[in-house]
Coordinates of C-alpha atoms and ligand atoms in Angstrom, one line a residue:
X175 CA 46.6 12.5 -22.5
X176 CA 49.1 12.1 -19.7
X177 CA 46.6 12.1 -16.8
X178 CA 44.9 8.9 -17.6
X179 CA 47.3 6.3 -16.4
X180 CA 45.0 3.5 -15.5
X181 CA 47.1 0.4 -15.4
X182 CA 45.4 -2.5 -17.1
X183 CA 47.5 -5.1 -15.5
X184 CA 45.8 -8.5 -15.0
X185 CA 46.1 -8.1 -11.3
X186 CA 44.1 -4.8 -11.4
X187 CA 41.5 -6.2 -13.7
X188 CA 40.9 -9.1 -11.3
X189 CA 40.6 -6.6 -8.4
X190 CA 38.1 -4.5 -10.3
X191 CA 36.0 -7.5 -11.2
X192 CA 36.1 -8.7 -7.6
X193 CA 34.9 -5.3 -6.3
X194 CA 32.1 -5.1 -8.9
X195 CA 31.0 -8.7 -8.2
X196 CA 31.0 -8.0 -4.4
X197 CA 29.1 -4.8 -4.8
X198 CA 26.5 -6.5 -7.0
X199 CA 26.2 -9.4 -4.6
X200 CA 25.7 -7.0 -1.7
X201 CA 22.9 -5.2 -3.6
X202 CA 21.2 -8.5 -4.4
X203 CA 21.5 -9.6 -0.8
X204 CA 20.0 -6.4 0.4
X205 CA 17.2 -6.5 -2.1
X206 CA 16.5 -10.1 -1.1
X207 CA 16.3 -9.2 2.5
X208 CA 13.9 -6.3 1.8
X209 CA 11.6 -8.5 -0.3
X210 CA 11.7 -11.3 2.3
X211 CA 10.7 -8.8 5.0
X212 CA 7.6 -7.8 3.0
X213 CA 6.8 -11.5 2.4
X214 CA 7.1 -12.4 6.0
X215 CA 5.1 -9.4 7.2
X216 CA 2.4 -10.0 4.5
X217 CA 2.0 -13.6 5.5
X218 CA 0.3 -12.4 8.7
X219 CA -2.4 -10.5 6.8
X220 CA -5.7 -11.9 5.6
X221 CA -4.8 -11.5 1.9
X222 CA -1.1 -12.2 1.7
X223 CA -0.8 -12.5 -2.1
X224 CA -2.5 -9.1 -2.6
X225 CA -0.3 -7.7 0.1
X226 CA 2.9 -8.9 -1.3
X227 CA 2.0 -8.1 -5.0
X228 CA 1.0 -4.6 -4.1
X229 CA 3.9 -3.7 -1.8
X230 CA 7.0 -5.7 -3.1
X231 CA 7.5 -3.1 -5.8
X232 CA 8.3 -0.6 -3.0
X233 CA 10.8 -3.0 -1.3
X234 CA 13.8 -0.7 -1.7
X235 CA 12.0 2.2 -0.1
X236 CA 10.5 0.1 2.7
X237 CA 13.7 -1.8 3.4
X238 CA 13.0 -3.6 6.7
X239 CA 11.0 -0.9 8.5
X240 CA 7.7 -2.0 9.9
X241 CA 6.7 1.7 10.1
X242 CA 7.4 2.4 6.5
X243 CA 5.7 -0.8 5.5
X244 CA 2.5 0.2 7.3
X245 CA 2.8 3.7 6.0
X246 CA 3.2 2.6 2.4
X247 CA 0.3 0.1 2.7
X248 CA -1.8 3.0 4.0
X249 CA -0.8 5.3 1.2
X250 CA -1.5 2.6 -1.4
X251 CA -5.0 2.0 0.2
X252 CA -5.7 5.7 0.1
X253 CA -4.7 6.1 -3.5
X254 CA -6.7 3.0 -4.6
X255 CA -9.8 4.3 -2.6
X256 CA -9.6 7.6 -4.4
X257 CA -9.3 6.1 -7.9
X258 CA -12.0 3.6 -7.1
X259 CA -14.3 6.3 -5.9
X260 CA -13.7 8.3 -9.1
X261 CA -14.3 5.4 -11.3
X262 CA -17.6 4.6 -9.5
X263 CA -18.5 8.3 -9.9
X264 CA -17.9 8.0 -13.7
X265 CA -19.9 4.8 -13.9
X266 CA -22.8 6.5 -12.1
X267 CA -23.0 9.0 -15.0
X268 CA -23.6 6.4 -17.6
X269 CA -27.1 6.7 -19.1
X270 CA -29.8 4.1 -18.8
X271 CA -29.2 3.0 -15.2
X272 CA -32.0 2.2 -12.9
X273 CA -32.6 4.9 -10.3
X274 CA -32.0 2.4 -7.5
X275 CA -28.6 1.6 -9.0
X276 CA -27.7 5.3 -9.2
X277 CA -28.8 5.7 -5.6
X278 CA -26.7 2.8 -4.4
X279 CA -23.7 4.3 -6.3
X280 CA -24.2 7.7 -4.7
X281 CA -24.3 6.1 -1.3
X282 CA -21.2 4.2 -2.1
X283 CA -19.3 7.3 -3.2
X284 CA -20.3 9.0 0.1
X285 CA -19.1 6.0 2.1
X286 CA -15.8 5.9 0.2
X287 CA -15.4 9.6 0.7
X288 CA -15.6 9.0 4.5
X289 CA -13.0 6.2 4.1
X290 CA -10.7 8.6 2.2
X291 CA -11.0 11.1 5.0
X292 CA -10.2 8.5 7.6
X293 CA -7.3 7.0 5.7
X294 CA -5.9 10.5 5.0
X295 CA -6.0 11.5 8.7
X296 CA -4.3 8.2 9.5
X297 CA -1.6 8.7 6.9
X298 CA -0.9 12.2 8.1
X299 CA -0.5 11.1 11.7
X300 CA 1.8 8.2 10.6
X301 CA 3.9 10.5 8.4
X302 CA 4.7 13.1 11.0
X303 CA 8.5 13.6 11.5
X304 CA 10.0 11.5 14.2
X305 CA 11.1 7.9 14.3
X306 CA 8.1 6.7 16.3
X307 CA 4.4 7.3 16.5
X308 CA 3.0 7.4 20.1
X309 CA 0.8 4.5 21.3
X310 CA -2.1 6.9 21.8
X311 CA -1.9 8.1 18.2
X312 CA -1.6 4.5 16.9
X313 CA -4.8 3.7 18.7
X314 CA -6.6 6.5 16.9
X315 CA -5.2 5.3 13.6
X316 CA -6.4 1.8 14.3
X317 CA -9.9 3.1 15.0
X318 CA -10.0 5.3 11.8
X319 CA -8.7 2.5 9.6
X320 CA -11.1 -0.1 10.9
X321 CA -13.9 2.5 10.5
X322 CA -12.8 3.0 6.8
X323 CA -13.1 -0.7 6.3
X324 CA -16.7 -0.7 7.8
X325 CA -17.7 2.0 5.3
X326 CA -16.3 0.0 2.4
X327 CA -18.2 -3.1 3.5
X328 CA -21.4 -1.1 3.9
X329 CA -20.9 0.1 0.3
X330 CA -20.6 -3.3 -1.2
X331 CA -23.6 -4.5 0.7
X332 CA -25.7 -1.6 -0.6
X333 CA -26.3 -3.3 -4.0
X334 CA -29.2 -5.5 -3.3
X335 CA -30.6 -6.3 -6.7
X336 CA -28.7 -8.3 -9.2
X337 CA -27.8 -5.4 -11.5
X338 CA -25.0 -5.3 -14.1
X339 CA -23.2 -2.7 -12.2
X340 CA -23.4 -4.5 -8.9
X341 CA -20.6 -7.0 -9.7
X342 CA -18.3 -4.4 -11.2
X343 CA -18.7 -2.0 -8.3
X344 CA -18.5 -4.8 -5.8
X345 CA -15.3 -6.1 -7.3
X346 CA -13.7 -2.7 -7.1
X347 CA -14.8 -2.0 -3.6
X348 CA -13.9 -5.5 -2.4
X349 CA -10.4 -4.9 -3.6
X350 CA -10.2 -1.6 -1.6
X351 CA -11.6 -3.3 1.5
X352 CA -9.0 -6.1 1.2
X353 CA -6.2 -3.5 0.8
X354 CA -7.6 -1.7 3.9
X355 CA -7.7 -5.0 5.9
X356 CA -4.1 -5.7 5.0
X357 CA -3.0 -2.1 5.9
X358 CA -4.8 -2.5 9.2
X359 CA -3.0 -5.7 9.9
X360 CA 0.4 -4.1 9.2
X361 CA -0.6 -1.1 11.3
X362 CA -1.5 -3.5 14.2
X363 CA 1.9 -5.3 13.8
X364 CA 3.7 -1.9 14.0
X365 CA 1.6 -0.8 16.9
X366 CA 2.5 -4.0 18.9
X367 CA 6.2 -3.1 18.5
X368 CA 5.9 0.3 20.1
X369 CA 3.8 -0.5 23.1
Ligands
NAG652 C1 0.0 7.7 -3.7 O1 -0.2 8.9 -4.4 C2 0.7 9.9 -4.0 C3 0.4 11.2 -4.8 O2 0.2 10.9 -6.2 C4 2.2 9.5 -4.3 O3 3.1 10.4 -4.0 C5 2.4 8.2 -3.6 O4 3.7 7.7 -3.9 C6 1.3 7.1 -3.8 N1 1.5 6.0 -2.9 C7 1.9 4.8 -3.3 C8 2.1 3.8 -2.3 O5 2.0 4.5 -4.5

């Protein structure tokens, strides 16, 4: 074992410790900057706590990019809308529900499917290669995302009677509508930077 001649002199150990500590501090500082960026950006949305809790786990991917932040918020909203729609679909198959309830759920699923379509189009446009999205495309995206939000609001207003399912469905759809509202706010912030 002649090749391994690492020299464990105190001087070298101190140097290695110094480098490891500096590196660790740098990583922490970067992570802190990324998390603070999300916090500051989320403070401008209508539901800042939901915004921060849902996006801070992606801080290392978002870094300090307003575009990636808006894109991630959009992707999260799309995913949540899809899972919510699926869960309402499953609930609508439960036996013993009033026909009016089933009808309201079906309407809701259709409205959410429109939202999914609009969110998907928006995410596709935002994810195209290139560092910037044109102002014209951003304006389309703003229209689609606010239309998605309108559909979600219409869904939660569809449950008129005080049924058991109403509060469950409303809770789920309200969460989706809030995520959409936050995504729209982050999209608007990004759009204001590129104009
Ligand atoms: C949404 O789902 C897709 C596909 O499963 C996944 O690649 C993406 O990371 C998800 N987005 C977020 C923000 O979690």
